[in-house]
C-alpha positions as MATLAB code, in Angstrom:
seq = 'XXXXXXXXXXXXXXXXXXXXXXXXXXXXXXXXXXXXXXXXXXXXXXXXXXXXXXXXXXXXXXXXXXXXXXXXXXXXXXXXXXXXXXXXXXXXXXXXXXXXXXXXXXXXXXXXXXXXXXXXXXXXXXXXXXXXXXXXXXXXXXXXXXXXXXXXXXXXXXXXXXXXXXXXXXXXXXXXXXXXXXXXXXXXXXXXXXXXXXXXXXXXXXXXXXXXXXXXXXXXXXXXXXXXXXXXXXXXXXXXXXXXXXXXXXXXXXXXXXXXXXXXXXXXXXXXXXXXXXXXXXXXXXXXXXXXXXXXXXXXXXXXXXXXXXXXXXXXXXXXXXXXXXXXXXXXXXXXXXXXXXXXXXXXXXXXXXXXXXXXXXXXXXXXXXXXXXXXXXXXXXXXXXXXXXXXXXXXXXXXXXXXXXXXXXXXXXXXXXXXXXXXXXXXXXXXXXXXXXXXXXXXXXXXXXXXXXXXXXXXXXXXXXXXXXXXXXXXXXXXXXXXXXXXXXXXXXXXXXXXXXXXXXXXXXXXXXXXXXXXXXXXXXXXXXXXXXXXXXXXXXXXXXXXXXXXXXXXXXXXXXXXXXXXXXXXXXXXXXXXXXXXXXXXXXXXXXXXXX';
ca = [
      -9.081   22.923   29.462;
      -7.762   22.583   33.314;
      -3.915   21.366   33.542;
      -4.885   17.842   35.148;
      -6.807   17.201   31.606;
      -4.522   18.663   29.452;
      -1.898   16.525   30.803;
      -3.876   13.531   30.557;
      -4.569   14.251   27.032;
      -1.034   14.718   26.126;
      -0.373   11.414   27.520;
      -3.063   10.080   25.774;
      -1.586   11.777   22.958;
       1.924   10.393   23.299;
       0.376    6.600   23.834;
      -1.075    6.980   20.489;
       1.544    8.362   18.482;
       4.766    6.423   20.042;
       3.264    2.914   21.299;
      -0.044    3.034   19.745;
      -1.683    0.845   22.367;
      -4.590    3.070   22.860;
      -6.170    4.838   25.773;
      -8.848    2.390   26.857;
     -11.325    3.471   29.472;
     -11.570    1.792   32.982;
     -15.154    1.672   32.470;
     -15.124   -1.151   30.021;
     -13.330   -3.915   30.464;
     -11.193   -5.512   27.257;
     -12.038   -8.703   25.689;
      -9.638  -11.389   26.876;
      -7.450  -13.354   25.058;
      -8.741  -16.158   26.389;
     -12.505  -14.860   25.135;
     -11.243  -14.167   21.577;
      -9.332  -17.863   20.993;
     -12.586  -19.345   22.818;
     -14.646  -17.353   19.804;
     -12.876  -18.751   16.934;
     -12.301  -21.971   18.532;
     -16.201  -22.497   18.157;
     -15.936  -20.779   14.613;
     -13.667  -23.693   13.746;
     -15.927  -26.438   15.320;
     -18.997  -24.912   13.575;
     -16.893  -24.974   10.435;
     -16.352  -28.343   11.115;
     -19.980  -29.557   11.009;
     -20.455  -27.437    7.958;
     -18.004  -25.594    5.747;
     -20.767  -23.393    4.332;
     -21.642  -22.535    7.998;
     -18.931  -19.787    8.648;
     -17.114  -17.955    5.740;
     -13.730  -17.639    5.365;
     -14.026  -13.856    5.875;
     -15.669  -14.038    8.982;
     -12.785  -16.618   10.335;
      -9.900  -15.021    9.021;
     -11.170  -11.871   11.118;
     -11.563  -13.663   14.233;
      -8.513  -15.506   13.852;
      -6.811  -11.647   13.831;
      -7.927  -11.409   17.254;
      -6.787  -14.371   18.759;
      -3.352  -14.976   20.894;
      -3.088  -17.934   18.117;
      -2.075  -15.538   15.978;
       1.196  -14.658   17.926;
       2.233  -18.063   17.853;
       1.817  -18.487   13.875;
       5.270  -18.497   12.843;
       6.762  -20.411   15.388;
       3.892  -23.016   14.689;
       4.754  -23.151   11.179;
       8.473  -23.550   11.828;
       8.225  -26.466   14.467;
       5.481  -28.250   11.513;
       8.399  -27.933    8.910;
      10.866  -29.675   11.941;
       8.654  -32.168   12.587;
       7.807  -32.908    8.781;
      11.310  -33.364    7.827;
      12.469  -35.426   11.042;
       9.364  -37.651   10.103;
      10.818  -37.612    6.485;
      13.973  -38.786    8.092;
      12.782  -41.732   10.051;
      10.288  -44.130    9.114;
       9.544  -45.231   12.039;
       7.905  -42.470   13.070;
       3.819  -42.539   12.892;
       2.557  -39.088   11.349;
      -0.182  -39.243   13.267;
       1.482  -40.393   16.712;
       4.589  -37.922   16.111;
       2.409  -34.960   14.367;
      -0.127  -32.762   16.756;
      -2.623  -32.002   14.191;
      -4.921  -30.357   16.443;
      -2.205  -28.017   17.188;
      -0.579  -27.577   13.836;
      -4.369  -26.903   11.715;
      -6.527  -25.247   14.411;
      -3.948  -23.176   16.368;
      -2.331  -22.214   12.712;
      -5.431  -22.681   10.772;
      -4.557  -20.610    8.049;
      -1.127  -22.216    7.018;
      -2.566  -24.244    3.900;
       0.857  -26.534    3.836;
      -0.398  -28.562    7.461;
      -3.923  -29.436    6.601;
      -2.439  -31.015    3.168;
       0.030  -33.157    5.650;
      -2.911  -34.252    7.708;
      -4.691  -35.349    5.055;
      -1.849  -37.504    3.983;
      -1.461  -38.725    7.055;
      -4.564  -40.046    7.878;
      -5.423  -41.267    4.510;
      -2.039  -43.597    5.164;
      -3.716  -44.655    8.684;
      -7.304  -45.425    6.715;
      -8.918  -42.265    8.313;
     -11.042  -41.162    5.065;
     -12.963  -38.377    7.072;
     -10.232  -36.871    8.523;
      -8.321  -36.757    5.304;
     -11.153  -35.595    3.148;
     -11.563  -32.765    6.162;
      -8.184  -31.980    5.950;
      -8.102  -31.774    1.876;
     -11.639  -29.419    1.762;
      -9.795  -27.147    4.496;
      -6.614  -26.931    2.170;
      -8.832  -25.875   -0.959;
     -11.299  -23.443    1.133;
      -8.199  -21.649    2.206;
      -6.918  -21.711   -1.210;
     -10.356  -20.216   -2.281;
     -10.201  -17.970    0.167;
      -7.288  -16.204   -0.225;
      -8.557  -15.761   -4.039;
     -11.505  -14.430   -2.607;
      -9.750  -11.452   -0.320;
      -8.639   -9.700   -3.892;
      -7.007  -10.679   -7.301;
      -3.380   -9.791   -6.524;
      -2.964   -7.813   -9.831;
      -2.920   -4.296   -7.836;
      -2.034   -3.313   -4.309;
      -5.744   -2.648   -3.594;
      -6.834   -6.030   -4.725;
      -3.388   -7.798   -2.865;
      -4.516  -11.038   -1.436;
      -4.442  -11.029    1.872;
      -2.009  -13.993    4.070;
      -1.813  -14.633    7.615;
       2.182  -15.285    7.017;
       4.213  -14.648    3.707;
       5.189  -18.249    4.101;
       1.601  -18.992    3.099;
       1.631  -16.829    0.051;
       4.743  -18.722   -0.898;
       2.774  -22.306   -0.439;
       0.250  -20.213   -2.506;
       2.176  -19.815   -5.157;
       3.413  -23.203   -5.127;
       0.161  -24.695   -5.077;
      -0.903  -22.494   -8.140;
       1.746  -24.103  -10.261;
       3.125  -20.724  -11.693;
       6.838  -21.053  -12.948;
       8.498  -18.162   -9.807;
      11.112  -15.853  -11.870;
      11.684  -13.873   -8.523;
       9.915  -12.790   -5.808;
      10.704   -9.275   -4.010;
       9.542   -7.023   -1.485;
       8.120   -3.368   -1.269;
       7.301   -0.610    1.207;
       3.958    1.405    0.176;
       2.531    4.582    1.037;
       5.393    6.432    3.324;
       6.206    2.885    5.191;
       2.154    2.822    5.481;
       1.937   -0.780    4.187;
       4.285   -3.516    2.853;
       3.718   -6.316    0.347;
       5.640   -9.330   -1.338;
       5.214   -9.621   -5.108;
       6.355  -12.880   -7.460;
       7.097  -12.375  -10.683;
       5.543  -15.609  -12.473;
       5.192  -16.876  -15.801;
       1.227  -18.056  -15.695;
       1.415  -21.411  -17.528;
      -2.477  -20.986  -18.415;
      -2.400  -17.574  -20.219;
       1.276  -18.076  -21.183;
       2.150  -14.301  -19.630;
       4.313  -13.181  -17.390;
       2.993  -11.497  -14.515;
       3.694   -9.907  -10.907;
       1.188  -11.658   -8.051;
       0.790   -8.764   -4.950;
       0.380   -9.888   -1.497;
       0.021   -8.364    2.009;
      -0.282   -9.395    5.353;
      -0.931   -5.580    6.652;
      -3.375   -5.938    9.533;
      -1.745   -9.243   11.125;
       1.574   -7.091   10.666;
      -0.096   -4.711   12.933;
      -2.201   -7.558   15.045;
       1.443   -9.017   15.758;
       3.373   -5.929   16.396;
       0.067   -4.748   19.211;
      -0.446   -1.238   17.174;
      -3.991   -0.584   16.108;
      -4.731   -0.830   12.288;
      -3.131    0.790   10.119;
      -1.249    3.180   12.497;
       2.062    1.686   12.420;
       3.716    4.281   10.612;
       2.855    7.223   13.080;
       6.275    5.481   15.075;
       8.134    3.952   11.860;
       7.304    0.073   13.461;
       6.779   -1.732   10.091;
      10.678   -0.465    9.113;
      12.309   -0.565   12.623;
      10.257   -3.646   14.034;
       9.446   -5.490   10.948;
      11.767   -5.066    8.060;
      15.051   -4.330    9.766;
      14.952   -7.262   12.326;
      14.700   -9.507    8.913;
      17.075   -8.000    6.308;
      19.666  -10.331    7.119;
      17.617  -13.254    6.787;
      15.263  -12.363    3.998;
      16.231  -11.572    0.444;
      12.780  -10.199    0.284;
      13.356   -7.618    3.124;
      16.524   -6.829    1.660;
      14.832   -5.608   -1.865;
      12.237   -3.451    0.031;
      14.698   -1.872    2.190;
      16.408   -1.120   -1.236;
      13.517    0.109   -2.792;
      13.103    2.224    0.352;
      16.194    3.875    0.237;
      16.037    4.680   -3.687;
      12.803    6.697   -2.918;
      14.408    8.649   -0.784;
      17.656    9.556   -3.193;
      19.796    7.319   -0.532;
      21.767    5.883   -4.120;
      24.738    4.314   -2.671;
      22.448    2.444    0.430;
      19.712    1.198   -2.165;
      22.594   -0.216   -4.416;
      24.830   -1.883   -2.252;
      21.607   -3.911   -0.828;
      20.376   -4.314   -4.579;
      23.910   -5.943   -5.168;
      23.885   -7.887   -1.927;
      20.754   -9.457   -3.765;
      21.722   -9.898   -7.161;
      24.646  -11.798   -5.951;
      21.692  -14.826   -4.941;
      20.430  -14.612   -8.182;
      17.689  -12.026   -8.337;
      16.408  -11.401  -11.452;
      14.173   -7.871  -10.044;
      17.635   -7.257   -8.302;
      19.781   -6.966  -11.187;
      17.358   -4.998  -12.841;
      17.063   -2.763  -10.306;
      20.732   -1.967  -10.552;
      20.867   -1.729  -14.025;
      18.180    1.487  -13.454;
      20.563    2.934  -11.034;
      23.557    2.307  -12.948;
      21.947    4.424  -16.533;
      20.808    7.049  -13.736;
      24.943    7.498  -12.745;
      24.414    7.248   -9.180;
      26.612    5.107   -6.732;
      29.000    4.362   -9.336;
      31.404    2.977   -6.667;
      28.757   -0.067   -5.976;
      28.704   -0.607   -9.804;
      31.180   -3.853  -10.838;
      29.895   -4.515  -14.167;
      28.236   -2.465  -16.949;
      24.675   -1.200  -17.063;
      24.051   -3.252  -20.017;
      25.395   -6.468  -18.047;
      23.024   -6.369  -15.393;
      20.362   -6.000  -17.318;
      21.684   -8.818  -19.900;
      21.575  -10.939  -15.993;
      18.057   -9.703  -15.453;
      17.083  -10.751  -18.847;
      19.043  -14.116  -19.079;
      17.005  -15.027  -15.825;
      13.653  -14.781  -17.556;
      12.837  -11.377  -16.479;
      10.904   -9.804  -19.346;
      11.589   -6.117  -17.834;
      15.099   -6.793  -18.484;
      15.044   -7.725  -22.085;
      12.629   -4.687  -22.198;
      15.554   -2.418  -20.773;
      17.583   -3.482  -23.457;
      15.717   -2.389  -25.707;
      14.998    1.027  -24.670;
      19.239    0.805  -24.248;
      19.766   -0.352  -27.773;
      17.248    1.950  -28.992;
      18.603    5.044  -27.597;
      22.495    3.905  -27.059;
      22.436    4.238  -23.377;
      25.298    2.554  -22.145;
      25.739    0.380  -25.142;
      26.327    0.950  -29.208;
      22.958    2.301  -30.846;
      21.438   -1.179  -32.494;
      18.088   -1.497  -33.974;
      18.530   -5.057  -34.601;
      19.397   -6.131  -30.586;
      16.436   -3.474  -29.941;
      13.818   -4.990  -31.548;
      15.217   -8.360  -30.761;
      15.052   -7.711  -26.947;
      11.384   -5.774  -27.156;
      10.020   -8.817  -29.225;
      11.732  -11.481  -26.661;
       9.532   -9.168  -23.778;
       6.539   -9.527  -26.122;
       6.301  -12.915  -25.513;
       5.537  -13.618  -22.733;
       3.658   -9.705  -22.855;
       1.478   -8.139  -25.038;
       3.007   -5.388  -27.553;
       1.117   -2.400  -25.937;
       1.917   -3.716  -22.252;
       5.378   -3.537  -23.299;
       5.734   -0.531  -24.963;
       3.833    1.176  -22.225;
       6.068   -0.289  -19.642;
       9.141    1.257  -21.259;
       7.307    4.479  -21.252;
       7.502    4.421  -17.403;
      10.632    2.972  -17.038;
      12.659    5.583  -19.683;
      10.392    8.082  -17.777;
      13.108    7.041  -14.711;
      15.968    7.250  -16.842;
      15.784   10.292  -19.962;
      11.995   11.689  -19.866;
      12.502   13.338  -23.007;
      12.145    9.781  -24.424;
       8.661    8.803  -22.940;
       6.446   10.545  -25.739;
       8.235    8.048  -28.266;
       7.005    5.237  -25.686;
       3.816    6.332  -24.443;
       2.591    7.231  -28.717;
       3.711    4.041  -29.014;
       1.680    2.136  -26.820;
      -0.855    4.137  -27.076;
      -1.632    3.161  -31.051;
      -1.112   -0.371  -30.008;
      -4.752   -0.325  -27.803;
      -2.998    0.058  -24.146;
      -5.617    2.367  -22.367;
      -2.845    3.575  -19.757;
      -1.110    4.555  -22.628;
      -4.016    6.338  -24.020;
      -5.607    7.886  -20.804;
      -1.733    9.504  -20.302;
      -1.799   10.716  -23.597;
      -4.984   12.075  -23.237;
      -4.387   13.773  -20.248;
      -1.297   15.394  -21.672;
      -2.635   16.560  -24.492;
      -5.461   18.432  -22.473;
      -3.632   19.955  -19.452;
      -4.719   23.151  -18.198;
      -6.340   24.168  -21.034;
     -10.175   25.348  -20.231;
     -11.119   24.827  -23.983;
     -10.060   21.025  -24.088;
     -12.603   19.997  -21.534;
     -14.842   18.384  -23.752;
     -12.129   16.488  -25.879;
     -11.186   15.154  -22.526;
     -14.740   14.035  -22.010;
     -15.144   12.857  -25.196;
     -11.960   10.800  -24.951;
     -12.189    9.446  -21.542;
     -16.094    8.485  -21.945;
     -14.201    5.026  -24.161;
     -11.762    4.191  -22.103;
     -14.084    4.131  -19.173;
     -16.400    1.807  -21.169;
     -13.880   -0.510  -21.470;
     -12.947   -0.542  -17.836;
     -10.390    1.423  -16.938;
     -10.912    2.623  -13.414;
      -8.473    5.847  -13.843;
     -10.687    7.619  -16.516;
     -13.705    6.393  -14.741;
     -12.858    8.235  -11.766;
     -12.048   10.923  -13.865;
     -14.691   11.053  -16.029;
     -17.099   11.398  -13.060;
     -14.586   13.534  -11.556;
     -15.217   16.372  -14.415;
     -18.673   15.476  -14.913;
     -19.417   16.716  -11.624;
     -16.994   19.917  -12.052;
     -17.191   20.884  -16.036;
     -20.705   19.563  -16.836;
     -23.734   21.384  -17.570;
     -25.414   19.580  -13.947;
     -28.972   18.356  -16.011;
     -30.135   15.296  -14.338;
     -29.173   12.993  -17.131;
     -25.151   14.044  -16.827;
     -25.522   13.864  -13.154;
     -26.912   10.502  -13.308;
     -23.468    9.742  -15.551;
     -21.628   11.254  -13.201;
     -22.803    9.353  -10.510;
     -22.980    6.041  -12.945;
     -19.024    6.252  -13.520;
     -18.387    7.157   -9.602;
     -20.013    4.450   -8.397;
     -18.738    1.837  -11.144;
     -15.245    2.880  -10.367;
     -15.873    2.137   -6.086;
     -16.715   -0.980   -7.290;
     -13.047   -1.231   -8.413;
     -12.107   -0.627   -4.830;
      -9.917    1.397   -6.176;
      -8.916    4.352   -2.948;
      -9.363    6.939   -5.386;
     -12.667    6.064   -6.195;
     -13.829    5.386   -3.117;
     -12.893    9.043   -2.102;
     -14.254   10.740   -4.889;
     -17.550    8.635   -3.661;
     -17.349   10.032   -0.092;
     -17.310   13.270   -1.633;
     -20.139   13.159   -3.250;
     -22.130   11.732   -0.401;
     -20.598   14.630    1.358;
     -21.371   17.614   -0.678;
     -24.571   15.524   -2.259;
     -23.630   15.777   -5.438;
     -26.064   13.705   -6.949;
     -29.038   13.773   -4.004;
     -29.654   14.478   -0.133;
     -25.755   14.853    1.387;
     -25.664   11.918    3.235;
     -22.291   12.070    5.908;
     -22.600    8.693    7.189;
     -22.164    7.107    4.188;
     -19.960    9.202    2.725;
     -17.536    9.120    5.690;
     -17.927    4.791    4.870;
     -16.451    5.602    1.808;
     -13.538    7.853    3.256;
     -12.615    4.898    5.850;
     -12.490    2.534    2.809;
     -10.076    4.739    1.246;
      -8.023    5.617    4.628;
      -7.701    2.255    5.039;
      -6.161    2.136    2.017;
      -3.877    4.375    3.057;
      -5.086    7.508    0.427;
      -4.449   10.704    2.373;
      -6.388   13.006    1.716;
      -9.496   10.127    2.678;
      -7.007    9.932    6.019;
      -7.583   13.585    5.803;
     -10.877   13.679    6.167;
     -11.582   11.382    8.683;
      -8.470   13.250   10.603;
     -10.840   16.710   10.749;
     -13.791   14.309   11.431;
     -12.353   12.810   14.660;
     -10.878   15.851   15.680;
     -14.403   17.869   15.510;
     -15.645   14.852   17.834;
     -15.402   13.338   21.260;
     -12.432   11.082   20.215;
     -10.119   13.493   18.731;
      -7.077   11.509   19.452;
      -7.995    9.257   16.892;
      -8.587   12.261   14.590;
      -4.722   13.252   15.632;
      -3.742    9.708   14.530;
      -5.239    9.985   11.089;
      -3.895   13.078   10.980;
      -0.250   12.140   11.423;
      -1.081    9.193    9.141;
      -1.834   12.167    5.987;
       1.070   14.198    7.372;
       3.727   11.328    6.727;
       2.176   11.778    2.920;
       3.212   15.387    2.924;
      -0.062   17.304    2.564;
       0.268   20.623    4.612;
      -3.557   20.425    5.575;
      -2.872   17.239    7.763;
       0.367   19.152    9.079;
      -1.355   22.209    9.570;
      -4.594   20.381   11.366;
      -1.663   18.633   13.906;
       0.240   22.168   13.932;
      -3.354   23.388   15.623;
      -4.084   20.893   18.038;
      -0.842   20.957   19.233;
      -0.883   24.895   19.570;
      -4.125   25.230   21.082;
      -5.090   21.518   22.806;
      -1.736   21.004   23.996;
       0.271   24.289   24.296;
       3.183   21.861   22.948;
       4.742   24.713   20.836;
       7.890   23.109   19.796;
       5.577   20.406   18.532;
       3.121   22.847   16.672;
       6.216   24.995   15.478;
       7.739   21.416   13.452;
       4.315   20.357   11.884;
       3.806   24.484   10.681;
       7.329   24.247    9.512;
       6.581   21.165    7.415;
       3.488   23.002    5.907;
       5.439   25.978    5.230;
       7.891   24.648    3.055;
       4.531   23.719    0.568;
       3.482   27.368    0.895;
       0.701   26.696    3.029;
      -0.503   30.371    3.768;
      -2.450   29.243    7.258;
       0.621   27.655    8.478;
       2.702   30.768    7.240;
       0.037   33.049    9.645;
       0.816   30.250   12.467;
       4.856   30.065   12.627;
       4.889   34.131   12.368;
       2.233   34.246   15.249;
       5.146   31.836   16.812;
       7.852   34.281   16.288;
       6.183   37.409   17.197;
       4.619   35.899   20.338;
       7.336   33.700   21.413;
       6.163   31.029   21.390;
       8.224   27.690   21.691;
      11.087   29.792   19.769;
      12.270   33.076   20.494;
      10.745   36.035   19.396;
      11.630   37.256   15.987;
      10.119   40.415   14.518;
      11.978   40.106   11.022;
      11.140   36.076   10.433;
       7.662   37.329   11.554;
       7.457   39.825    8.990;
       8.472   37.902    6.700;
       6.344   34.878    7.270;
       3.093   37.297    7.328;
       4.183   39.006    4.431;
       4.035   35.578    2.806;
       1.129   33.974    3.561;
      -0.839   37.949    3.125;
       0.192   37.584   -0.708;
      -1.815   34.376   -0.816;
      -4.877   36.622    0.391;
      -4.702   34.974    4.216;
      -6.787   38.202    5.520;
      -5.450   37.631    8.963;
      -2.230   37.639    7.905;
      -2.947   40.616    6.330;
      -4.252   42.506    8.843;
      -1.441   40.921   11.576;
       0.940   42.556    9.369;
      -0.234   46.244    9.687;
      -0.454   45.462   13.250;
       2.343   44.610   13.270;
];
């Protein structure tokens, strides 16, 4: 590679990884703005004539591409003016006063506006209009229903704004008990979750939503790379924490993943003080762990009596698992039992007991067997898949209890032993057709899940042809619906894909994408290109560090390589030694033989 190119590639390189625009070639020439709105203009006009003629997939993406998109929030706030300054004066005619054009094409996805119209002009005697307006509202209610089931964070539905997930909500008639935020996958993704009582099934229940690509869409990175330069934290959250309750509790939950105790709970109490249930929770967790005691103004056991008192069921749960175990308070198996039952209402006895598995898991594992056994003989399948898998851990000879006990709780749907039923059907079976054709059975029943996991365990068996002809095209579909996702080791894969191709920058991207998630391969893989595409040592020398500290023996041949060479640090016979000597006990033959050369 010739200096002009390599210095076009590293800036290139840098685009990517710090602004993320992209390096487009002169050669084609971008879609406008102007092109895109024009697009989904005629989507909406087509729509119009026929609401069966365009689906609400196909709008919602081309809406993601529009400059309308940009303006969504302001939109929404200058409707909520308007709406209450008509509220405020009678005078004013809703549909002389009100833009609807503006308001429900320009911020067609904001269900709240269209429901206005259709007041409006049923009040003026405009029955088509209205009844236009009111079918928009419920396809966009529909809609969002149909973009997942917002019980996991792979099934989230998907919003255009939070705000609309609120109206959501609203429109759904679920009794709120909170509603929080929370940062996924290394800062990867962000969702907001309500905690609701569901008046139909008389449970209470957490509701997941994300707006992840029009985060991206608004902020001008391309999907999902945001995290390569930190932009959903520094350009998203922390421009909103002191506005938004919501931002607030992910920041919190942010900072408790990383150990930062006394940060996380002086935002958690910032919180609770506005009457978060999830907040005071949240502190009460902190407060039985001992950390930031200086931020703690009240007793564990008070917080979580707030939590509880608020409706939260995880709080009366806590009390148990307090009451049970005197944690904080006097040992009481009356107030225990009391609390767990008061959970179990609005719950189901194996949900609950399962759920104070994970939580005493935070607080004193040596209590989670009493939990987990628990659940487990009350019919929760988490309960009995973890229990399973405990019970069977590296031991060779308990393979085929393990496949004898996952093969019911895969019948019954749960996606975990699915995947890992196929999983060890492919590894620990005896390969005749008819346990191949299981294998592939519970494989491609758990994709169907869209579960990340699954989805990668499905590329790989496209890749390596498992159960036929190998078959990369699709199996690389499979890794991008996984990436996507944000699972990385599927981010890893498509990393080494792109970098083996004619667009390894994007390969570089993924890369750093799997690297935020800690696995050395990713850091080694960027270490590499770096090294040898770039001759940016420094650069190579952090990402090998990063793999060394997991013992990654190819990375522990690279940074010795460093030191005896000199390269980007200075030369170092001893640390080179040393690093050989390292990664030669892992059987690295190169290492090996660099360290009798050496």
């Amino acid at each position: 590679m010739n200096q002009l190119s390599r210095i076009s590639m590293l800036l290139c390189l840098i685009i990517i990884l710090n602004t993320l625009t992209g390096c487009k070639s002169s050669a084609v020439a971008p879609v406008s703005n102007e092109e895109h709105d024009e697009k989904f203009t005629l989507l909406i006009q087509q729509y119009k004539k026929s609401s069966d003629a365009v689906s609400y997939k196909e709008l919602f993406n081309a809406y993601l591409s529009t400059s309308f998109i940009n303006m969504s929030a302001k939109l929404d706030a200058q409707y909520l003016q308007q709406m209450e300054t008509i509220s405020l004066d009678p005078t004013l005619k809703c549909d002389d006063f009100i833009d609807w054009q503006r308001y429900t094409v320009n911020n067609f996805f904001s269900v709240k506006p269209h429901l206005s119209a259709a007041s409006c002009y049923e009040s003026i005697g405009d029955l088509e209009q209205a009844q236009y307006h009111a079918q928009t509202a419920e396809f966009l209610i529909e809609g969002i229903k149909s973009s997942g089931s917002g019980e996991q964070y792979y099934t989230s539905y998907e919003v255009v704004l939070w705000d609309d997930a609120y109206d959501f909500i609203e429109l759904s008639e679920f009794e709120v008990i909170d509603v929080y935020a929370k940062a996924g996958d290394q800062y990867q993704s962000a969702y907001l979750i309500f905690v609701v009582n569901d008046r139909s099934s008389g449970q209470q229940r957490e509701i997941i939503f994300e707006n992840n690509r029009v985060v991206h869409r608004l902020l001008d990175i391309p999907y999902p790379f945001a995290a390569l330069n930190n932009s959903i934290e520094t350009k998203l959250v922390e421009p909103l924490i002191e506005i938004s309750s919501a931002m607030k509790m992910l920041q919190a939950g942010t900072f408790a993943s990383r150990g930062e105790w006394h940060k996380a709970a002086s935002l958690f109490s910032e919180v609770a003080k506005q009457q978060s249930a999830v907040a005071n929770y949240k502190l009460s967790l902190l407060c039985l762990k001992g950390v930031a005691a200086d931020v703690m103004t009240q007793e564990c056991s008070q917080y979580a009596l707030q939590s509880a008192d608020m409706g939260y069921l995880n709080g009366h749960a806590l009390l148990s698992i307090m009451y049970d175990h005197g944690l904080s308070v006097s040992k009481n198996a009356t107030l225990a039992d009391w609390h767990r039952q008061a959970a179990i209402q609005g719950s189901t006895a194996g949900q609950v007991w399962y759920e104070q598995a994970k939580t005493v898991r935070l607080i004193d594992g040596q209590f989670t067997n009493y939990y987990l056994t628990k659940a487990a003989s009350l019919g929760h399948l988490g309960a009995q898949y973890e229990m399973l898998i405990q019970d069977t851990r590296d031991d060779e000879n308990k393979i085929p209890k393990r496949l004898q006990g996952l093969l019911p709780l895969a019948e019954q749907g749960y996606v975990q032993a699915q995947i890992m039923l196929g999983r060890m059907l492919v590894q620990h079976g005896s390969h005749d057709s008819e346990q191949l054709l299981q294998a592939k059975y519970w494989i491609d029943k758990a994709a169907e899940s869209g579960e990340s996991s699954a989805h990668y365990l499905k590329g790989q068996a496209m890749q390596y042809g498992y159960f036929s002809e190998k078959n990369l095209t699709e199996a690389y579909k499979h890794y991008e619906k996984a990436a996507y996702q944000f699972h990385p080791y599927a981010q890893w894969k498509l990393g080494e894909y792109y970098l083996s191709s004619k667009t390894p920058l994007i390969g570089v991207a993924w890369n750093g994408m799997c690297a935020l998630a800690k696995i050395a391969g990713c850091q080694y893989s960027l270490g590499m290109f770096y090294k040898n595409n770039l001759l940016a040592y420094e650069k190579a020398y952090a990402y090998f560090n990063l793999a060394v500290q997991q013992a990654h023996a190819k990375s522990e041949y690279e940074l010795a390589y460093m030191y005896e060479r000199g390269l980007g640090v200075k030369i170092d016979i001893s640390k080179a030694r040393a690093l050989y000597q390292r990664s030669c006990k892992q059987n690295y033959t190169k290492a090996c033989k660099a360290l009798t050369n050496l």
